Amino acid sequence: MLNVPPQAFPAPSSQQRVAASGRAKVPLKPGRSLMDWIQLTKSGKDLTGLKGRLIEVTEDELAKHNKKEDCWICIRGFVYNVTPYMEYHPGGEDELMKAAGTDGTDLFDQVHRWVNYESMLKECLVGRMTVKPVAAPKEISSALSEEKKRLNGMLPEKKALGASAKDLTPSYDWFQTDSSITIVIYTKKKEMNAESVVVDCQDKRLRGEIIMDDHSYLIEVDLIHAVQEDMTVNIAEKVGKVEITLKKKDNIHWKILGHPLESHNTFIKRTDRGLFYRKCKLASKTEVTHDTKLLCLMLPKSTHLQVPTGQHIYLKQIIAGTEVVKPYTPVLPSLPLDFKEPFHRDGAYIYLMIKIYSSGLFTQALDHLQIGDYISVSNPEGNFKKSQVQTSEDLFLLAAGTGFTPMVKLLNFTLTEVSCLRTVKLIFFNKTEDDILWRNQLEQLALKDERFEVQFILSQPTKDWVGKQGKISSSLLSEFVKRSRKDSKVLICICGPTPFTEQGVQYLKDLGYCQEEIHAFTA
Ligand code: FAD
Ligand code: NAD
């Protein structure tokens, strides 16, 4: 794909697979970077071989284009000639070929549904499939078709669903006072929390998404009248009720709430819901090390969003006329040194610790953003669940370089809220001393909290380094990853460059740790 990451297409082969869903990156030939691809797409060259014509493609026709030198792939009903893209695919030609001549939608979604292939491959568009072979989103319920086109304040009627799906499907209602509108969502799920609710209200467009395990409930409405910028979101955690209160701009009586948008009142698998972006303002940019910066992004007043521990967001920028998307893992503004009280996020800011690569397409563009500039930020994603660590006695964090980022909130969460926790050990791999992120804060934390220990390991130390050196290895891990008691409950989290994570997971398995005791952070 086109975009960013590792590989946009088919799932990795078993040898390449990193724990849960990692993916391999193959070295690209010189002149085959993402920027080179963008330049080729802007060159005016006929990349489809159809001289700009769009055609209707039958399944038989699609199947004929299944070779490296003539490769078409269908994604969500649109057919692309990816032959010219072969050498530019970060996941390698073989991965792309797995979808040659077929519908690659599912394979694509498994790996990087967030990659903006429409933008990246627009010059490769051959046309539409005559019969759309793509699977429609698997909805548990969409009341939209049966709901009145205008929301009149009544609870939407239920679709004829299977009993269990019906029981699960949230519903909503709304009411008003002279000055406010309140939308109430009944999730029917106990123990909802603020991180499960993402609300945006921009230009009279209200979007409220409730994440319920691996499903997503959405209300999405064009409001009938204007509202003020600020809103409040209240969550009655125990009963699973979410209240969104908007302030009317004019004190008039609203006869209806507004007009439902396409995905309004749907309850579908989370992975079938497209990513939603809002523009956030760059509030500050501070240096962490010689090449890494802490960016503070301010959410709009009309957004309620808190990124859960262990999850990431996507940033989107237009680079040379093409939308480019990359994942980043929010951190805290600093490491709170007193973990007695939970860290109170005010929710209005997102902090990102980002390494600026001298040849990096995205990070170079990020580095050129000025304070006050805007950038698009997505809803959170990720497969880490707090429950994985809630009963842990020993937590090991294996981080390499910016792979430290998911460990920040994890440290905060476990040291504050996991009562059975006995030890937390961060084993932090870097090239040189100058690359160590928040070294001072980590050392102070280790002095303050006896449960926490940090070990720095350098792969390219200077002569003066008296600490540990080397790269991740079985012997290093057997030295540092040890249960505090014979059968203590352990979680080992690992994050860094893909080979680091892949090797680490393998070494841990060789040392006898099971899959449930290991969590690898990947996109
Ligand atoms: P590219 O243009 O893709 O690459 C240019 C050059 O930069 C490469 O040749 C290489 O020398 C170097 N480079 C680029 N990417 C990498 C890499 N991944 N590993 C080693 N060298 C590389 N990064 C952060 O700084 N902070 C985060 O919080 C963060 N969170 C992430 C979360 C997830 C889930 C994932 C998958 C990645 C995360 N990353 C994070 C990495 C980030 O998404 C980008 O890959 C990174 O910013 C480089 O983008 P680029 O376009 O500037 O570099
Ligand atoms: P880096 O190049 O500075 O390397 C840091 C350390 O990683 C090295 O000192 C070495 O010990 C180890 N390492 C590097 N390459 C290795 C290899 N091939 N085999 C074994 N060990 C190796 O690291 P960086 O530039 O800061 O990169 C950090 C990486 O973490 C990026 O690839 C980024 O995408 C990834 N990351 C992933 C997530 C996530 O998936 N959630 C979050 C943040 C960062």
Short mmCIF file of N, CA and C and ligand atoms in Angstrom, two decimals, residues 6 23 25 291-292 310-312 327-329 353 355 357 399-406 428-432 435 437 457-460 470-472 494-501 503-504 507 519-523, ligand 2:
data_model
loop_
_atom_site.label_atom_id
_atom_site.label_comp_id
_atom_site.label_asym_id
_atom_site.label_seq_id
_atom_site.Cartn_x
_atom_site.Cartn_y
_atom_site.Cartn_z
N PRO A 6 4.48 -0.86 6.91
CA PRO A 6 5.00 -2.07 6.46
C PRO A 6 4.27 -2.53 5.27
N ARG A 23 4.02 -7.40 11.11
CA ARG A 23 4.20 -7.56 9.69
C ARG A 23 5.62 -7.22 9.31
N LYS A 25 8.71 -5.99 6.82
CA LYS A 25 9.00 -4.96 5.84
C LYS A 25 10.16 -5.50 5.02
N ASP A 291 16.91 13.86 18.47
CA ASP A 291 16.07 13.64 17.29
C ASP A 291 14.60 13.36 17.62
N THR A 292 14.24 13.44 18.89
CA THR A 292 12.87 13.07 19.27
C THR A 292 12.17 14.24 19.95
N GLY A 310 -2.21 1.64 25.90
CA GLY A 310 -1.82 0.57 24.98
C GLY A 310 -2.37 0.75 23.57
N GLN A 311 -3.13 1.83 23.33
CA GLN A 311 -3.67 2.02 21.98
C GLN A 311 -2.96 3.19 21.27
N HIS A 312 -3.11 3.22 19.97
CA HIS A 312 -2.48 4.28 19.18
C HIS A 312 -3.54 5.04 18.38
N PRO A 327 0.81 5.62 12.17
CA PRO A 327 0.36 5.44 13.56
C PRO A 327 1.34 6.01 14.59
N TYR A 328 0.82 6.54 15.67
CA TYR A 328 1.63 7.03 16.79
C TYR A 328 0.92 6.71 18.09
N THR A 329 1.71 6.47 19.15
CA THR A 329 1.14 6.04 20.44
C THR A 329 1.21 7.18 21.45
N MET A 353 5.24 11.40 21.41
CA MET A 353 6.70 11.46 21.42
C MET A 353 7.18 10.88 20.10
N LYS A 355 10.00 10.44 16.93
CA LYS A 355 11.38 10.53 16.43
C LYS A 355 11.34 11.07 15.01
N TYR A 357 12.98 11.30 11.62
CA TYR A 357 14.02 10.65 10.80
C TYR A 357 14.46 11.63 9.70
N ALA A 399 11.42 -2.48 25.63
CA ALA A 399 11.19 -1.39 24.68
C ALA A 399 12.48 -1.09 23.93
N ALA A 400 12.34 -0.79 22.63
CA ALA A 400 13.50 -0.37 21.84
C ALA A 400 13.17 0.95 21.17
N GLY A 401 14.03 1.96 21.39
CA GLY A 401 13.82 3.27 20.78
C GLY A 401 12.44 3.82 21.14
N THR A 402 11.73 4.32 20.11
CA THR A 402 10.40 4.88 20.38
C THR A 402 9.37 3.80 20.72
N GLY A 403 9.77 2.56 20.70
CA GLY A 403 8.93 1.47 21.22
C GLY A 403 8.65 1.67 22.71
N PHE A 404 9.28 2.67 23.29
CA PHE A 404 9.03 3.06 24.68
C PHE A 404 7.62 3.68 24.84
N THR A 405 7.09 4.25 23.75
CA THR A 405 5.86 5.06 23.89
C THR A 405 4.66 4.32 24.51
N PRO A 406 4.34 3.08 24.11
CA PRO A 406 3.18 2.45 24.77
C PRO A 406 3.44 2.13 26.24
N PHE A 428 15.26 -1.32 28.50
CA PHE A 428 15.15 -0.29 27.46
C PHE A 428 16.38 -0.33 26.55
N PHE A 429 16.14 -0.74 25.30
CA PHE A 429 17.22 -0.91 24.31
C PHE A 429 17.35 0.35 23.45
N ASN A 430 18.55 0.89 23.40
CA ASN A 430 18.80 2.06 22.54
C ASN A 430 20.15 1.91 21.88
N LYS A 431 20.40 2.78 20.89
CA LYS A 431 21.71 2.71 20.25
C LYS A 431 22.76 3.34 21.17
N THR A 432 22.54 4.60 21.55
CA THR A 432 23.54 5.31 22.36
C THR A 432 22.86 5.95 23.58
N ASP A 435 20.32 8.62 22.95
CA ASP A 435 19.01 8.23 22.39
C ASP A 435 18.00 7.85 23.48
N LEU A 437 15.23 7.90 25.92
CA LEU A 437 14.11 8.83 26.14
C LEU A 437 13.79 8.90 27.63
N ILE A 457 20.10 -0.82 27.90
CA ILE A 457 21.04 -1.67 27.14
C ILE A 457 21.34 -0.98 25.81
N LEU A 458 22.62 -0.71 25.57
CA LEU A 458 22.99 0.05 24.36
C LEU A 458 23.61 -0.85 23.30
N SER A 459 23.20 -0.62 22.04
CA SER A 459 23.77 -1.43 20.95
C SER A 459 24.98 -0.75 20.32
N GLN A 460 25.12 0.56 20.49
CA GLN A 460 26.30 1.25 19.92
C GLN A 460 26.87 2.21 20.96
N GLY A 470 24.64 -4.49 23.88
CA GLY A 470 24.21 -5.57 23.00
C GLY A 470 22.81 -5.33 22.48
N LYS A 471 22.32 -6.34 21.77
CA LYS A 471 20.94 -6.29 21.26
C LYS A 471 20.15 -7.36 21.96
N ILE A 472 18.89 -7.41 21.69
CA ILE A 472 18.03 -8.39 22.36
C ILE A 472 18.56 -9.80 22.07
N ILE A 494 6.21 -6.03 24.71
CA ILE A 494 7.38 -5.78 23.87
C ILE A 494 7.02 -4.84 22.72
N CYS A 495 7.90 -3.87 22.46
CA CYS A 495 7.63 -2.92 21.38
C CYS A 495 8.93 -2.31 20.86
N GLY A 496 9.06 -2.26 19.55
CA GLY A 496 10.25 -1.67 18.94
C GLY A 496 10.25 -1.96 17.45
N PRO A 497 11.42 -1.86 16.79
CA PRO A 497 11.47 -2.22 15.37
C PRO A 497 11.00 -3.67 15.18
N THR A 498 10.39 -3.95 14.03
CA THR A 498 9.81 -5.28 13.82
C THR A 498 10.78 -6.43 14.11
N PRO A 499 12.05 -6.38 13.63
CA PRO A 499 12.94 -7.52 13.93
C PRO A 499 13.18 -7.68 15.42
N PHE A 500 13.24 -6.56 16.15
CA PHE A 500 13.43 -6.61 17.61
C PHE A 500 12.25 -7.35 18.24
N THR A 501 11.05 -6.97 17.84
CA THR A 501 9.84 -7.57 18.43
C THR A 501 9.74 -9.04 18.06
N GLN A 503 12.16 -11.13 17.16
CA GLN A 503 13.19 -11.94 17.84
C GLN A 503 12.84 -12.08 19.32
N GLY A 504 12.42 -10.97 19.93
CA GLY A 504 12.09 -10.98 21.36
C GLY A 504 11.01 -12.00 21.68
N TYR A 507 12.49 -15.50 21.45
CA TYR A 507 13.36 -15.83 22.60
C TYR A 507 12.52 -16.10 23.85
N HIS A 519 2.71 -9.77 25.25
CA HIS A 519 1.93 -8.88 24.37
C HIS A 519 2.90 -8.08 23.51
N ALA A 520 2.79 -8.24 22.18
CA ALA A 520 3.63 -7.46 21.26
C ALA A 520 2.80 -6.31 20.70
N PHE A 521 3.30 -5.09 20.84
CA PHE A 521 2.61 -3.93 20.27
C PHE A 521 2.96 -3.82 18.80
N THR A 522 1.95 -3.81 17.97
CA THR A 522 2.14 -3.64 16.53
C THR A 522 0.99 -2.77 16.03
N ALA A 523 0.99 -2.45 14.73
CA ALA A 523 -0.09 -1.60 14.21
C ALA A 523 -1.36 -2.43 14.07
P1 NAD B 2 16.48 2.48 16.79
O1 NAD B 2 16.82 2.25 15.36
O2 NAD B 2 17.03 3.69 17.45
O3 NAD B 2 16.89 1.17 17.60
C1 NAD B 2 16.69 1.07 19.00
C2 NAD B 2 17.17 -0.29 19.44
O4 NAD B 2 16.37 -1.30 18.83
C3 NAD B 2 18.57 -0.63 19.01
O5 NAD B 2 19.53 -0.08 19.89
C4 NAD B 2 18.56 -2.15 19.07
O6 NAD B 2 18.75 -2.62 20.38
C5 NAD B 2 17.13 -2.47 18.66
N1 NAD B 2 17.10 -2.86 17.25
C6 NAD B 2 17.06 -2.03 16.18
N2 NAD B 2 17.08 -2.75 15.06
C7 NAD B 2 17.13 -4.05 15.43
C8 NAD B 2 17.18 -5.27 14.70
N3 NAD B 2 17.16 -5.29 13.38
N4 NAD B 2 17.22 -6.42 15.42
C9 NAD B 2 17.22 -6.41 16.77
N5 NAD B 2 17.20 -5.29 17.49
C10 NAD B 2 17.14 -4.12 16.83
O7 NAD B 2 14.89 2.46 16.96
P2 NAD B 2 13.85 3.56 16.54
O8 NAD B 2 14.34 4.26 15.31
O9 NAD B 2 13.49 4.40 17.72
O10 NAD B 2 12.60 2.70 16.11
C11 NAD B 2 11.60 2.34 17.00
C12 NAD B 2 10.65 1.38 16.34
O11 NAD B 2 9.55 1.12 17.20
C13 NAD B 2 10.10 1.82 15.02
O12 NAD B 2 10.22 0.75 14.13
C14 NAD B 2 8.63 2.08 15.31
O13 NAD B 2 7.81 1.80 14.19
C15 NAD B 2 8.37 1.09 16.42
N6 NAD B 2 7.23 1.49 17.27
C16 NAD B 2 6.17 0.66 17.26
C17 NAD B 2 5.09 0.97 18.04
C18 NAD B 2 3.91 0.02 18.04
O14 NAD B 2 3.86 -0.89 17.29
N7 NAD B 2 2.92 0.18 18.86
C19 NAD B 2 5.08 2.11 18.84
C20 NAD B 2 6.21 2.93 18.83
C21 NAD B 2 7.30 2.63 18.01
#
